[in-house]
CSV table of C-alpha atoms and ligand atoms in Angstrom, one decimal:
chain,number,residue,atom,x,y,z
A,1,MET,CA,41.5,-3.9,-3.4
A,2,ALA,CA,38.6,-1.8,-2.0
A,3,GLN,CA,37.1,-5.0,-0.7
A,4,GLU,CA,40.2,-6.0,1.2
A,5,LYS,CA,40.3,-2.6,2.8
A,6,GLN,CA,36.8,-2.9,3.9
A,7,ALA,CA,37.5,-6.4,5.4
A,8,ASP,CA,40.3,-4.8,7.4
A,9,VAL,CA,38.0,-2.2,8.8
A,10,TYR,CA,35.6,-4.8,10.0
A,11,SER,CA,38.2,-7.0,11.6
A,12,ALA,CA,39.6,-4.0,13.4
A,13,ILE,CA,36.1,-3.2,14.8
A,14,ASP,CA,35.7,-6.8,15.6
A,15,SER,CA,38.8,-7.1,17.8
A,16,ARG,CA,37.8,-4.2,20.0
A,17,ASP,CA,35.2,-6.3,21.7
A,18,VAL,CA,37.2,-9.5,22.1
A,19,ASP,CA,37.8,-10.9,25.5
A,20,PRO,CA,41.5,-11.8,26.0
A,21,ALA,CA,40.6,-15.3,27.1
A,22,VAL,CA,38.6,-15.8,23.9
A,23,ASP,CA,41.3,-14.1,21.9
A,24,ALA,CA,43.7,-16.9,22.7
A,25,ARG,CA,41.5,-19.3,20.8
A,26,GLU,CA,41.2,-17.0,17.8
A,27,ALA,CA,43.3,-19.4,15.6
A,28,GLU,CA,40.3,-21.7,15.7
A,29,ILE,CA,38.1,-19.2,13.8
A,30,PRO,CA,38.3,-19.5,10.1
A,31,GLU,CA,40.4,-16.8,8.6
A,32,ASP,CA,37.8,-15.4,6.3
A,33,ASP,CA,35.3,-12.9,7.5
A,34,ARG,CA,32.2,-14.9,6.7
A,35,TYR,CA,30.8,-14.5,10.2
A,36,SER,CA,32.2,-11.1,11.1
A,37,ARG,CA,28.8,-9.3,11.2
A,38,GLN,CA,27.3,-12.0,13.4
A,39,VAL,CA,30.3,-12.0,15.7
A,40,LEU,CA,29.9,-8.3,16.1
A,41,PHE,CA,26.4,-8.9,17.6
A,42,ARG,CA,26.9,-9.0,21.4
A,43,GLY,CA,24.6,-11.9,21.9
A,44,ILE,CA,26.9,-14.1,19.8
A,45,GLY,CA,30.5,-12.8,19.9
A,46,ARG,CA,33.5,-14.9,19.1
A,47,GLU,CA,32.9,-17.4,21.8
A,48,GLY,CA,29.3,-17.9,20.7
A,49,GLN,CA,30.5,-18.3,17.1
A,50,GLN,CA,32.8,-21.1,18.2
A,51,LYS,CA,29.9,-22.8,20.1
A,52,LEU,CA,27.9,-22.6,16.9
A,53,ALA,CA,30.7,-24.2,14.9
A,54,ALA,CA,30.7,-27.1,17.3
A,55,ALA,CA,26.9,-27.4,17.4
A,56,ARG,CA,24.9,-30.4,16.1
A,57,VAL,CA,21.3,-29.7,15.1
A,58,ALA,CA,18.7,-31.9,13.5
A,59,ILE,CA,16.1,-30.4,11.2
A,60,VAL,CA,13.2,-32.9,10.9
A,61,GLY,CA,11.3,-32.1,7.7
A,62,CYS,CA,12.8,-29.9,5.0
A,63,GLY,CA,9.7,-28.3,3.4
A,64,ALA,CA,8.9,-24.6,3.8
A,65,ILE,CA,9.9,-24.1,7.4
A,66,GLY,CA,12.7,-26.7,7.3
A,67,SER,CA,14.2,-25.0,4.2
A,68,ALA,CA,14.2,-21.6,5.9
A,69,LEU,CA,15.6,-23.0,9.2
A,70,ALA,CA,18.3,-24.9,7.4
A,71,ALA,CA,19.3,-21.9,5.3
A,72,LEU,CA,19.5,-19.5,8.3
A,73,LEU,CA,21.4,-21.9,10.5
A,74,ALA,CA,23.8,-22.9,7.8
A,75,ARG,CA,24.6,-19.3,7.0
A,76,ALA,CA,25.0,-18.6,10.7
A,77,GLY,CA,27.7,-21.3,10.9
A,78,VAL,CA,26.0,-24.1,12.8
A,79,GLY,CA,28.7,-26.8,12.4
A,80,THR,CA,26.6,-29.9,11.7
A,81,LEU,CA,23.1,-29.9,10.3
A,82,ARG,CA,21.3,-33.2,9.9
A,83,ILE,CA,18.4,-32.8,7.5
A,84,ILE,CA,15.8,-35.5,7.6
A,85,ASP,CA,13.1,-35.5,5.0
A,86,ARG,CA,11.0,-38.2,3.3
A,87,ASP,CA,9.7,-36.1,0.4
A,88,TYR,CA,10.9,-35.0,-3.0
A,89,VAL,CA,10.8,-31.5,-4.6
A,90,GLU,CA,7.7,-30.6,-6.7
A,91,PRO,CA,6.9,-27.4,-8.7
A,92,SER,CA,4.2,-26.4,-6.2
A,93,ASN,CA,6.9,-26.3,-3.5
A,94,LEU,CA,8.9,-23.4,-5.1
A,95,GLN,CA,6.5,-20.7,-3.9
A,96,ARG,CA,7.8,-21.1,-0.3
A,97,GLN,CA,10.5,-23.7,0.0
A,98,SER,CA,13.4,-21.4,-0.4
A,99,LEU,CA,16.3,-23.9,-0.8
A,100,PHE,CA,14.9,-25.5,-4.0
A,101,ASP,CA,14.9,-24.5,-7.6
A,102,GLU,CA,13.2,-25.5,-10.9
A,103,LYS,CA,15.9,-28.1,-11.7
A,104,ASP,CA,15.3,-29.9,-8.4
A,105,ALA,CA,11.6,-30.0,-9.1
A,106,SER,CA,12.1,-31.3,-12.7
A,107,GLU,CA,14.4,-34.0,-11.4
A,108,SER,CA,12.1,-34.9,-8.4
A,109,LEU,CA,15.2,-34.7,-6.2
A,110,PRO,CA,14.7,-35.8,-2.6
A,111,LYS,CA,14.5,-32.6,-0.5
A,112,ALA,CA,17.3,-33.6,1.9
A,113,ILE,CA,19.7,-34.2,-1.0
A,114,ALA,CA,18.7,-31.0,-2.8
A,115,ALA,CA,19.0,-29.0,0.5
A,116,ALA,CA,22.5,-30.4,1.2
A,117,ARG,CA,23.7,-29.5,-2.3
A,118,LYS,CA,22.3,-26.0,-2.1
A,119,ILE,CA,23.8,-25.4,1.3
A,120,ALA,CA,27.2,-26.7,0.1
A,121,ALA,CA,27.2,-24.0,-2.6
A,122,PHE,CA,26.9,-21.1,0.0
A,123,ASN,CA,28.6,-22.6,3.0
A,124,SER,CA,31.1,-25.4,2.3
A,125,GLN,CA,32.6,-25.1,5.8
A,126,ILE,CA,29.8,-26.8,7.6
A,127,VAL,CA,28.8,-30.4,7.6
A,128,VAL,CA,25.3,-31.3,6.3
A,129,GLU,CA,24.1,-34.8,6.8
A,130,PRO,CA,21.1,-35.5,4.5
A,131,LYS,CA,18.8,-38.4,5.4
A,132,VAL,CA,16.1,-39.4,2.9
A,133,ASP,CA,13.8,-41.0,5.4
A,134,ASP,CA,10.6,-40.7,7.3
A,135,LEU,CA,11.1,-40.2,11.0
A,136,ILE,CA,9.4,-43.2,12.7
A,137,PRO,CA,9.7,-44.9,16.2
A,138,ALA,CA,11.9,-47.6,14.6
A,139,ASN,CA,14.6,-45.2,13.3
A,140,ILE,CA,14.3,-42.2,15.6
A,141,GLU,CA,17.2,-43.3,17.8
A,142,ALA,CA,19.6,-43.7,14.9
A,143,SER,CA,18.3,-40.7,13.1
A,144,LEU,CA,18.7,-38.2,16.0
A,145,GLU,CA,21.8,-39.8,17.6
A,146,GLY,CA,24.4,-37.2,18.7
A,147,MET,CA,22.2,-34.2,18.1
A,148,GLN,CA,21.9,-31.5,20.8
A,149,LEU,CA,18.8,-29.7,19.5
A,150,ILE,CA,15.9,-30.8,17.3
A,151,LEU,CA,14.0,-28.4,15.0
A,152,ASP,CA,10.6,-29.1,13.7
A,153,GLY,CA,10.1,-28.7,10.0
A,154,THR,CA,7.4,-31.4,9.7
A,155,ASP,CA,3.9,-31.1,8.5
A,156,ASN,CA,2.1,-33.4,10.9
A,157,PHE,CA,1.4,-33.9,14.5
A,158,GLU,CA,2.2,-37.6,14.5
A,159,THR,CA,5.9,-36.8,13.9
A,160,ARG,CA,5.8,-33.9,16.3
A,161,TYR,CA,4.5,-36.0,19.1
A,162,LEU,CA,7.2,-38.6,18.3
A,163,ILE,CA,9.9,-35.9,18.5
A,164,ASN,CA,8.3,-34.6,21.7
A,165,ASP,CA,8.4,-38.0,23.3
A,166,TYR,CA,12.0,-38.6,22.3
A,167,ALA,CA,13.2,-35.1,23.4
A,168,VAL,CA,11.4,-35.4,26.8
A,169,ASP,CA,12.8,-38.9,27.3
A,170,ARG,CA,16.4,-37.7,26.5
A,171,SER,CA,16.1,-34.3,28.0
A,172,LEU,CA,16.9,-32.7,24.7
A,173,PRO,CA,15.6,-29.3,23.7
A,174,TRP,CA,13.4,-29.0,20.6
A,175,ILE,CA,11.5,-26.2,18.9
A,176,TYR,CA,8.0,-26.7,17.5
A,177,SER,CA,7.1,-24.6,14.4
A,178,ALA,CA,4.1,-24.6,12.1
A,179,ALA,CA,2.5,-22.4,9.5
A,180,VAL,CA,-0.8,-22.6,7.6
A,181,GLY,CA,-2.5,-19.9,5.6
A,182,SER,CA,-1.2,-16.7,7.1
A,183,TYR,CA,-0.9,-18.1,10.6
A,184,ALA,CA,2.3,-19.3,12.2
A,185,VAL,CA,3.0,-20.8,15.6
A,186,THR,CA,6.1,-21.8,17.6
A,187,LEU,CA,7.1,-23.1,21.0
A,188,ASN,CA,10.5,-23.8,22.6
A,189,VAL,CA,10.5,-27.0,24.6
A,190,SER,CA,13.2,-27.4,27.3
A,191,PRO,CA,12.3,-30.7,29.0
A,192,GLY,CA,12.0,-30.5,32.8
A,193,GLN,CA,11.9,-26.7,32.7
A,194,THR,CA,9.1,-25.6,30.3
A,195,ALA,CA,5.9,-27.1,29.1
A,196,CYS,CA,6.2,-29.7,26.4
A,197,LEU,CA,4.1,-30.1,23.3
A,198,ALA,CA,1.8,-32.6,25.0
A,199,CYS,CA,1.3,-30.2,28.0
A,200,ILE,CA,-0.2,-27.6,25.6
A,201,PHE,CA,-1.9,-29.9,23.0
A,202,PRO,CA,-2.7,-33.2,24.8
A,203,ASP,CA,-4.3,-34.3,21.6
A,204,SER,CA,-3.5,-33.5,18.0
A,205,PRO,CA,-5.2,-30.1,17.1
A,206,ARG,CA,-6.7,-31.6,13.9
A,207,GLY,CA,-8.4,-28.5,12.7
A,208,MET,CA,-5.2,-26.8,11.8
A,209,VAL,CA,-3.7,-29.8,10.1
A,210,GLU,CA,-6.8,-30.3,8.0
A,211,THR,CA,-7.1,-26.7,6.9
A,212,CYS,CA,-3.7,-26.8,5.4
A,213,GLU,CA,-5.1,-28.3,2.2
A,214,THR,CA,-7.8,-25.7,1.9
A,215,SER,CA,-6.1,-22.6,3.3
A,216,GLY,CA,-3.0,-22.7,1.3
A,217,ILE,CA,0.0,-20.9,2.8
A,218,LEU,CA,1.9,-17.6,2.5
A,219,ASN,CA,5.6,-17.8,2.3
A,220,SER,CA,5.9,-14.8,4.6
A,221,ALA,CA,4.2,-16.7,7.4
A,222,VAL,CA,6.8,-19.5,6.9
A,223,ASN,CA,9.7,-17.1,7.0
A,224,LEU,CA,8.4,-15.3,10.0
A,225,VAL,CA,8.1,-18.4,12.1
A,226,ALA,CA,11.4,-19.8,10.8
A,227,SER,CA,13.2,-16.6,11.7
A,228,ILE,CA,11.9,-16.7,15.2
A,229,ALA,CA,12.7,-20.4,15.7
A,230,ALA,CA,16.2,-20.0,14.2
A,231,THR,CA,16.9,-17.1,16.6
A,232,GLU,CA,15.7,-19.1,19.6
A,233,ALA,CA,17.9,-22.0,18.4
A,234,LEU,CA,21.0,-19.6,18.3
A,235,LYS,CA,20.2,-18.5,21.9
A,236,LEU,CA,19.9,-22.1,23.1
A,237,LEU,CA,23.1,-23.2,21.3
A,238,VAL,CA,25.2,-20.2,22.5
A,239,HIS,CA,23.8,-19.7,26.0
A,240,GLY,CA,22.0,-22.9,27.0
A,241,PRO,CA,18.3,-23.3,28.2
A,242,ASN,CA,18.6,-20.9,31.1
A,243,VAL,CA,19.3,-17.8,29.2
A,244,PRO,CA,16.5,-15.2,30.2
A,245,GLN,CA,16.0,-14.1,26.6
A,246,LEU,CA,14.7,-17.5,25.6
A,247,ARG,CA,11.0,-17.3,25.0
A,248,ARG,CA,8.8,-19.3,27.3
A,249,THR,CA,5.5,-19.0,25.6
A,250,LEU,CA,3.5,-20.5,22.7
A,251,LEU,CA,3.7,-17.7,20.2
A,252,SER,CA,1.2,-17.3,17.4
A,253,PHE,CA,1.1,-14.6,14.7
A,254,ASP,CA,-1.2,-14.0,11.7
A,255,VAL,CA,0.8,-12.0,9.1
A,256,TRP,CA,-2.5,-11.1,7.3
A,257,THR,CA,-4.6,-9.8,10.2
A,258,ASN,CA,-1.6,-8.9,12.4
A,259,GLU,CA,-3.3,-10.7,15.3
A,260,HIS,CA,-0.9,-12.3,17.6
A,261,ALA,CA,-1.0,-14.1,21.0
A,262,GLU,CA,1.2,-15.7,23.5
A,263,ILE,CA,0.2,-18.4,25.9
A,264,SER,CA,2.6,-19.1,28.9
A,265,ALA,CA,4.6,-22.3,28.6
A,266,ALA,CA,6.9,-21.5,31.5
A,267,SER,CA,6.2,-24.6,33.4
A,268,PRO,CA,5.1,-28.2,32.7
A,269,ARG,CA,1.4,-29.0,33.1
A,270,PRO,CA,0.9,-31.3,36.1
A,271,GLY,CA,-0.2,-34.8,35.0
A,272,CYS,CA,1.1,-34.3,31.4
A,273,ARG,CA,1.2,-37.7,29.6
A,274,ALA,CA,4.7,-37.1,28.2
A,275,CYS,CA,6.7,-35.0,30.6
A,276,GLY,CA,4.6,-35.8,33.8
A,277,GLN,CA,3.7,-39.5,33.5
A,278,ARG,CA,6.5,-40.3,31.1
A,279,ALA,CA,4.2,-42.4,29.1
A,280,PHE,CA,5.9,-42.2,25.7
A,281,ILE,CA,3.1,-43.7,23.6
A,282,HIS,CA,4.3,-42.2,20.3
A,283,LEU,CA,7.9,-43.4,20.9
A,284,ALA,CA,6.5,-46.9,21.5
A,285,GLY,CA,4.8,-46.6,18.1
A,286,GLU,CA,1.3,-47.4,19.4
A,287,GLY,CA,-1.5,-47.0,16.9
A,288,ARG,CA,0.6,-45.4,14.2
A,289,PRO,CA,-1.6,-44.7,11.2
A,290,HIS,CA,-0.7,-44.2,7.5
A,291,ILE,CA,0.0,-40.5,7.1
A,292,THR,CA,-2.0,-38.5,4.7
A,293,LEU,CA,0.4,-35.7,3.6
A,294,CYS,CA,-0.7,-32.2,4.4
A,295,GLY,CA,-1.6,-29.9,1.5
A,296,ARG,CA,-1.8,-32.6,-1.0
A,297,ASN,CA,-4.1,-35.4,-2.2
A,298,SER,CA,-1.6,-38.1,-1.2
A,299,VAL,CA,-1.1,-41.1,0.9
A,300,GLN,CA,2.2,-42.5,2.1
A,301,ILE,CA,2.8,-46.2,2.3
A,302,HIS,CA,5.4,-47.2,4.9
A,303,GLU,CA,7.2,-50.2,3.7
A,304,ARG,CA,10.3,-51.6,5.2
A,305,GLN,CA,12.8,-54.3,4.1
A,306,ARG,CA,11.7,-54.1,0.5
A,307,PRO,CA,14.8,-52.9,-1.4
A,308,ILE,CA,13.7,-51.9,-4.9
A,309,ASP,CA,15.6,-52.4,-8.1
A,310,PHE,CA,14.6,-49.3,-10.1
A,311,VAL,CA,15.9,-50.6,-13.4
A,312,GLU,CA,13.9,-53.8,-13.1
A,313,LEU,CA,10.8,-52.1,-11.8
A,314,ASN,CA,11.0,-49.5,-14.6
A,315,ARG,CA,10.9,-52.3,-17.2
A,316,ARG,CA,7.9,-53.9,-15.5
A,317,LEU,CA,5.9,-50.6,-15.2
A,318,VAL,CA,6.5,-49.2,-18.7
A,319,PRO,CA,3.5,-51.0,-20.2
A,320,HIS,CA,1.2,-49.5,-17.6
A,321,GLY,CA,2.1,-45.8,-17.8
A,322,THR,CA,4.9,-43.3,-17.8
A,323,VAL,CA,7.9,-44.2,-15.7
A,324,ARG,CA,11.0,-42.2,-14.9
A,325,HIS,CA,13.8,-42.8,-12.3
A,326,ASN,CA,17.1,-41.6,-11.0
A,327,ASP,CA,19.3,-43.1,-8.2
A,328,PHE,CA,17.0,-41.7,-5.5
A,329,VAL,CA,13.4,-41.9,-6.7
A,330,LEU,CA,11.2,-43.7,-9.3
A,331,LYS,CA,8.1,-41.9,-10.5
A,332,PHE,CA,5.2,-43.8,-12.1
A,333,TRP,CA,2.2,-42.0,-13.7
A,334,HIS,CA,-0.9,-44.2,-14.0
A,335,ASP,CA,-3.9,-41.9,-14.5
A,336,PRO,CA,-5.3,-40.5,-12.2
A,337,TYR,CA,-2.5,-41.6,-9.8
A,338,GLU,CA,1.1,-40.6,-9.5
A,339,MET,CA,3.4,-42.9,-7.5
A,340,THR,CA,6.8,-41.9,-6.1
A,341,LEU,CA,8.9,-44.8,-4.9
A,342,PHE,CA,12.1,-44.7,-2.8
A,343,PRO,CA,14.8,-47.3,-2.8
A,344,ASP,CA,13.7,-48.8,0.5
A,345,GLY,CA,10.2,-49.5,-0.8
A,346,ARG,CA,8.5,-46.5,0.7
A,347,ALA,CA,5.9,-44.9,-1.6
A,348,ILE,CA,3.9,-41.7,-1.9
A,349,ILE,CA,0.8,-42.1,-3.9
A,350,LYS,CA,-0.8,-39.0,-5.2
A,351,GLY,CA,-4.4,-38.8,-6.4
A,352,THR,CA,-6.1,-40.3,-3.4
A,353,THR,CA,-6.6,-39.9,0.3
A,354,ASP,CA,-7.9,-43.4,0.7
A,355,THR,CA,-5.3,-45.6,2.3
A,356,ALA,CA,-7.0,-48.7,1.0
A,357,VAL,CA,-6.8,-47.5,-2.6
A,358,ALA,CA,-3.2,-46.6,-2.1
A,359,ARG,CA,-2.4,-50.0,-0.6
A,360,SER,CA,-4.1,-51.7,-3.5
A,361,LEU,CA,-2.2,-49.7,-6.1
A,362,TYR,CA,1.0,-50.5,-4.3
A,363,ALA,CA,0.2,-54.2,-4.2
A,364,ARG,CA,-0.8,-54.2,-7.9
A,365,TYR,CA,2.4,-52.5,-9.2
A,366,ILE,CA,5.1,-53.0,-6.6
A,367,GLY,CA,4.1,-56.1,-4.7
A,368,SER,CA,2.1,-57.1,-1.7
B,401,LIG,ZN1,4.4,-32.1,29.0
């Protein structure tokens, strides 16, 4: 009873600010008061909330930053979230990947699936489209089709440059976010208006990627950058790319030293390979290497058109080590290596950073 009364008070406050034109569309708002505190915020309002409900956002990579972005935007009422992730949940993720729990890790659930299930438990009113896949030039078109904003939750520059090429080519906004150690960095890219990722980093800033393994990561650096990026996403979705509050800088912040910096990204760099010359080399898939996953002693093997029968493979692998599978992944332990296979033939091999060793293991146990 007390709760109902409280809800009445909030809806009364809420209606004071409502524009009559917007009021006419009030029936479209769900009757519950799930978003009442957010609607009260003047930067959003009822009209803004409706735009969020109609919004379609892709989150590429659902690790630490991707989890936090997905949780924030799902709770904020973004109507459709497409979550693309190639990886599975492991115990070492739980320190910072806030959408996952111990059960997900013990079952080695794909992160996209685990994220969709978790979100459905706290917001069943939005649509989550999980895609267990690696974003590559061959599938980026299908993977990002129909999306109006792309958020970066990846852990590598190869995929970020691919997203940048695609976004610049299609004039789609995207937000770069990264965190390593206690350091976090983010950039909003509005193609044609601001600098793009290749304007600022013409080549992959390898140092940062490589230190991920040795520097570890603080979950607070993750949540800081995800909060900033999710807020920029709300501004973009509600008010479009010209809203003055949208940040036009590359922002970095170290949560341990409190050092922070901003570099202007207000205009494109003349001669930029991507947004100037429109040479989309990453979209064309030129020179794409095998990816060594960040923060882990692992190599991923990209394999296409190799559908795998887990039951049959399980039977073949049992004499060689420990095997376990569910509908989504098969795990095979062969000391000192651990192989995780997906139904399309893609594999993540842990225990080496040597692509040749990984290739050979794959050829030996799965097929060449
Ligand atoms: Zn550029």
